[in-house]
PDB file of C-alpha atoms in Angstrom:
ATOM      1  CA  UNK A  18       0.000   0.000   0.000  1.00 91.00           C
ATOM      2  CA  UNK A  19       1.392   3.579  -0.732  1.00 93.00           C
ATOM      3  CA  UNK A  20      -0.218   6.850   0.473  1.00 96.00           C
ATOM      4  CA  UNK A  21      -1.069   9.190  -1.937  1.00 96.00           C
ATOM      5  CA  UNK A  22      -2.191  11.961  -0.640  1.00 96.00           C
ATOM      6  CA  UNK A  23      -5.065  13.815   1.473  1.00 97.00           C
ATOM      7  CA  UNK A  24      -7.254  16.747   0.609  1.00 97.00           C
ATOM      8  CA  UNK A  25      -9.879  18.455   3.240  1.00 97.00           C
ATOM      9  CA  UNK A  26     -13.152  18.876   1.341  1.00 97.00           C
ATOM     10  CA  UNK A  27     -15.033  20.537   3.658  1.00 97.00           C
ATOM     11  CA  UNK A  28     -14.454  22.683   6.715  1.00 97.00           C
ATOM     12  CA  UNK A  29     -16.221  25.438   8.393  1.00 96.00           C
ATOM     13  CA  UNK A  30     -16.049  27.052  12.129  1.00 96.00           C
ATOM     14  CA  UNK A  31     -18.558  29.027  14.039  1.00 95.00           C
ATOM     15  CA  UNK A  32     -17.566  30.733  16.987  1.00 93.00           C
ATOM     16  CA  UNK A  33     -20.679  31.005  19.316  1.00 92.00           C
ATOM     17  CA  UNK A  34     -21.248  34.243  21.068  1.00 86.00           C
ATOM     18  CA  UNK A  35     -21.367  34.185  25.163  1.00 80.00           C
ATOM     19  CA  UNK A  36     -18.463  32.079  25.387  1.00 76.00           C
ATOM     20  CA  UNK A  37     -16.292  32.447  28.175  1.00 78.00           C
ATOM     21  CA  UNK A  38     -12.353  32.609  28.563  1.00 74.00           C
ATOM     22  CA  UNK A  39     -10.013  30.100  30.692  1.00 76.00           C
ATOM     23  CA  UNK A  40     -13.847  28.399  31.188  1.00 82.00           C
ATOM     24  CA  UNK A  41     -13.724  24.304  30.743  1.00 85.00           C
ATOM     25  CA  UNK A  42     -15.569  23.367  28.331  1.00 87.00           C
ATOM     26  CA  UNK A  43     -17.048  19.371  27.342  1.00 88.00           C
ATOM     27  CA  UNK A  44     -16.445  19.175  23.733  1.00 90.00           C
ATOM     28  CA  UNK A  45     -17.741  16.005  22.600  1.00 91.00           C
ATOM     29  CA  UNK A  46     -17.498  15.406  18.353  1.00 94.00           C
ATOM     30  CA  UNK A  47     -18.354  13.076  16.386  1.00 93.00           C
ATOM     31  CA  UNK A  48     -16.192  11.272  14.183  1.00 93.00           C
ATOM     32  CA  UNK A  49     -17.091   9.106  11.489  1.00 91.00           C
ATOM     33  CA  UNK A  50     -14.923   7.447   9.347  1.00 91.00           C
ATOM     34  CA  UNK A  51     -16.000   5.910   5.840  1.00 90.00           C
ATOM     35  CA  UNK A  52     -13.711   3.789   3.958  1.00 91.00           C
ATOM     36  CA  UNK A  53     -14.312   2.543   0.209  1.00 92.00           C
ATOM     37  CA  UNK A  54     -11.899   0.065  -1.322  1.00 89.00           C
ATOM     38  CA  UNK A  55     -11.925  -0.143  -5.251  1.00 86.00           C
ATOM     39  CA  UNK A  56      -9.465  -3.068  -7.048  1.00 86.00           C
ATOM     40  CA  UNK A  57      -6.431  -0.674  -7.069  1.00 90.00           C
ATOM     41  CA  UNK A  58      -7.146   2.182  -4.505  1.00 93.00           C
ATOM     42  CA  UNK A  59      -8.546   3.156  -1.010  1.00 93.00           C
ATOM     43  CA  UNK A  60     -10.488   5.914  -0.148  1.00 95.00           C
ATOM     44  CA  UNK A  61     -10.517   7.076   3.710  1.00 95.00           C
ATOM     45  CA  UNK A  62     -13.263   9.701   4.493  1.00 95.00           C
ATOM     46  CA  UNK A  63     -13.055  11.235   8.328  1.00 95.00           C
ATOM     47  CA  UNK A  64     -16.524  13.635   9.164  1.00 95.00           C
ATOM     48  CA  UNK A  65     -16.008  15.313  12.482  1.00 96.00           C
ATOM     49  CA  UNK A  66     -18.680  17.609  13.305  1.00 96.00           C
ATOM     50  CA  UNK A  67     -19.278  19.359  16.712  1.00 95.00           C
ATOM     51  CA  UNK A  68     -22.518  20.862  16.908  1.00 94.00           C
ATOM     52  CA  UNK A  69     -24.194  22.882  19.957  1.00 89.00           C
ATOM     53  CA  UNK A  70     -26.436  20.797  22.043  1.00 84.00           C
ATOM     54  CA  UNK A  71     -27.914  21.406  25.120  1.00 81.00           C
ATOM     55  CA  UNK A  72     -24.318  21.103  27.086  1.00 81.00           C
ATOM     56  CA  UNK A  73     -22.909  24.759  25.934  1.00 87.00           C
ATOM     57  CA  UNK A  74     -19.519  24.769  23.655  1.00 92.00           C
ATOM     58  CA  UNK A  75     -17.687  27.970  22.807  1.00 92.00           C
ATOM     59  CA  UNK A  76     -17.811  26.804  18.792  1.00 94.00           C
ATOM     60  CA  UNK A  77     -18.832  24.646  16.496  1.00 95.00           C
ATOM     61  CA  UNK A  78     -17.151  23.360  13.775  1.00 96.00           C
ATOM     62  CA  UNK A  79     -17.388  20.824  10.611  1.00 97.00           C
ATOM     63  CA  UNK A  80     -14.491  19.447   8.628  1.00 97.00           C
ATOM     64  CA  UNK A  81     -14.494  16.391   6.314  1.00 98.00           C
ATOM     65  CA  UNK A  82     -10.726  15.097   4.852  1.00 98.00           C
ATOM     66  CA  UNK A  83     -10.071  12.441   2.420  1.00 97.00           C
ATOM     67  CA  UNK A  84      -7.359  10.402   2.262  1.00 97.00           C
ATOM     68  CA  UNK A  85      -6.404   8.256  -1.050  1.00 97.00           C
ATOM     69  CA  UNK A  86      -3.818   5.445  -1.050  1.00 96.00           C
ATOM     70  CA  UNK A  87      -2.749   2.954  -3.808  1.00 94.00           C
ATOM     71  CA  UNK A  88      -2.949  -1.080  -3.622  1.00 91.00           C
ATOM     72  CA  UNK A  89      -0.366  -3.124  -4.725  1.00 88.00           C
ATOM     73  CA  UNK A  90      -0.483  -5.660  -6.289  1.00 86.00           C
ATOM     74  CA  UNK A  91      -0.433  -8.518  -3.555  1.00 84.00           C
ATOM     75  CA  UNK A  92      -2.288  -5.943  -0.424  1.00 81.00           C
ATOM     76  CA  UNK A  93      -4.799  -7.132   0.419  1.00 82.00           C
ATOM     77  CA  UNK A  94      -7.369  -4.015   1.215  1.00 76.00           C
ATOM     78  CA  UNK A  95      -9.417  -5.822   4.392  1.00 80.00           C
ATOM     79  CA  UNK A  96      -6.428  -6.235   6.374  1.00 85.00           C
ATOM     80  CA  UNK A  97      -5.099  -2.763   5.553  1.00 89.00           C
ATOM     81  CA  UNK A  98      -8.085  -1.017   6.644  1.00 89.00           C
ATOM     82  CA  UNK A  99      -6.814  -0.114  10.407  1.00 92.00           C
ATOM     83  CA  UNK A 100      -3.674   0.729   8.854  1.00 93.00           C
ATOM     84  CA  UNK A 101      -5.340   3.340   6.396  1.00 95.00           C
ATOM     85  CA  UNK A 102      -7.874   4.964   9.141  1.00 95.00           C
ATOM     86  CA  UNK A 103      -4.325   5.353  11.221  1.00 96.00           C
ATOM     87  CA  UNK A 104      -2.376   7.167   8.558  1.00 96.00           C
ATOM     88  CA  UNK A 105      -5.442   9.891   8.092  1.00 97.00           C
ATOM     89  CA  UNK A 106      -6.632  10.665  11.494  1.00 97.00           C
ATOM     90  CA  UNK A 107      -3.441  12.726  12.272  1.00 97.00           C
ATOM     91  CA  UNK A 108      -4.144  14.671   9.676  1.00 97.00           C
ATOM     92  CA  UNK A 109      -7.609  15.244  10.503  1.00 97.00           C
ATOM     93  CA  UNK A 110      -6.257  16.205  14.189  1.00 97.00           C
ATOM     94  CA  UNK A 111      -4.359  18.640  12.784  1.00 97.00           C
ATOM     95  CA  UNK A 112      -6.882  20.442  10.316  1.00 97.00           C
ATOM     96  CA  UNK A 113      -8.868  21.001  13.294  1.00 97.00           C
ATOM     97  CA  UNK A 114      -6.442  22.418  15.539  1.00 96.00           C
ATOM     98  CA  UNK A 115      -5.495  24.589  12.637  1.00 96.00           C
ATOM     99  CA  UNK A 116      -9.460  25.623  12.183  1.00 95.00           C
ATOM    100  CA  UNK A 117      -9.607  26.465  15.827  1.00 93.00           C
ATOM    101  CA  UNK A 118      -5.995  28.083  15.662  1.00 94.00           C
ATOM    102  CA  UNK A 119      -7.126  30.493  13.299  1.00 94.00           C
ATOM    103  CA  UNK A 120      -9.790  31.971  15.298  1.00 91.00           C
ATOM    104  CA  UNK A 121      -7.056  33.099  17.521  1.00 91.00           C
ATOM    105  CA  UNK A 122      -8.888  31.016  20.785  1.00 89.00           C
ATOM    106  CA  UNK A 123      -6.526  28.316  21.949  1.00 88.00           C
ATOM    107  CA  UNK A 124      -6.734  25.536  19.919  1.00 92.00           C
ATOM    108  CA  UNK A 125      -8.707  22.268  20.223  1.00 93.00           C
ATOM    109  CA  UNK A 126      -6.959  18.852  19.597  1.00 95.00           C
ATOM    110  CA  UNK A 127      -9.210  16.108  18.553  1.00 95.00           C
ATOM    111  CA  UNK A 128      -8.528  12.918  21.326  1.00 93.00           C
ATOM    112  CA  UNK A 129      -6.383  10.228  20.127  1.00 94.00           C
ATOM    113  CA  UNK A 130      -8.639   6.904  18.673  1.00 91.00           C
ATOM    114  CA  UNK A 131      -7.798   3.264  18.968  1.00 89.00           C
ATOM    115  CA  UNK A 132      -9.150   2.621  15.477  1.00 89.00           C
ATOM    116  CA  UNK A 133      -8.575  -1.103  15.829  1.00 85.00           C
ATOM    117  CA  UNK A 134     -11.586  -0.368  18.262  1.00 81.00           C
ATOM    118  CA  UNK A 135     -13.561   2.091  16.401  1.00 74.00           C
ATOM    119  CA  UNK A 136     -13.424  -0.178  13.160  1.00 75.00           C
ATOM    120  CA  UNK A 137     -14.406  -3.198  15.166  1.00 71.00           C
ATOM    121  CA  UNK A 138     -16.661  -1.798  17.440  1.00 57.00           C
ATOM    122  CA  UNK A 139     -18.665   0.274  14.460  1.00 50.00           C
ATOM    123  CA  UNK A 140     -21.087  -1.673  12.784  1.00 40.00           C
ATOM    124  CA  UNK A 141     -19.400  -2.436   9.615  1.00 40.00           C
ATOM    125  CA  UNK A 142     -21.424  -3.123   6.603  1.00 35.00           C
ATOM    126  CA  UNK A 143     -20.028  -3.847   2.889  1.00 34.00           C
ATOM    127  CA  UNK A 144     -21.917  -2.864  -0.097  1.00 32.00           C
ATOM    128  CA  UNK A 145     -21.032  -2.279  -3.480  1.00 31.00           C
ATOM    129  CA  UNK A 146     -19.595   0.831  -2.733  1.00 38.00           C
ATOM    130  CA  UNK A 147     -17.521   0.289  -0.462  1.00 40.00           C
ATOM    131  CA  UNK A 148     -17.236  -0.496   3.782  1.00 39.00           C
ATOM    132  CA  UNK A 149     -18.652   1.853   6.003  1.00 37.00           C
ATOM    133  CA  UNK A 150     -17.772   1.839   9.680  1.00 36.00           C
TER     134      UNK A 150
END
């Protein structure tokens, strides 16, 4: 397998008015991560969205990133999946410290993932399209 590259799609940030500084705040995302394996190539989609609920967050913020890698020819693409979901989250982790970096508030830092435990733990389903966890 050889990574090819990543590309953020989407991203947007909202900073919500009445926030409060050096406050604690429980910042809960989500994170979903999509992969879809084709006969060459994998594609590795991460959504994190944190929206405002009825616990009180001083933003919100969306961002989805894509991550492409190439097969070779003897990978085989079920086995590689942890190993592909590993390679993009840090990447992910970044963009969003970046997002909340830029709106010169301190920035927020995704938590790290065991994705051998997301990926099992998800309910994965395969379809034509691809494997969706």
């Amino acid at each position: 397998m050889r990574f090819i590259d990543y590309k953020i799609h989407e991203a947007s940030f909202k900073l919500l008015s009445g926030s409060e500084p050096n406050k604690s705040y429980k910042i809960s995302p989500k994170i979903a991560c999509n992969i879809k394996k084709g006969p060459d190539k994998i594609l590795c989609t991460f959504t994190v969205d944190l929206k405002q609920t009825d616990e009180k967050i001083p933003f919100e913020f969306s961002l989805t990133a894509v991550g492409a890698f190439a097969l070779e020819q003897n990978d085989d693409a079920n086995k590689l999946i942890v190993n592909v979901a590993e390679t993009v989250y840090p990447f992910v982790r970044s963009s969003v410290s970046e997002l909340t970096r830029m709106a010169n508030i301190p920035p927020y830092v995704l938590p790290l993932i065991n994705m051998s435990e997301l990926l099992n733990s998800e309910a994965v389903t395969q379809n034509s399209s691809g494997i969706f966890c």
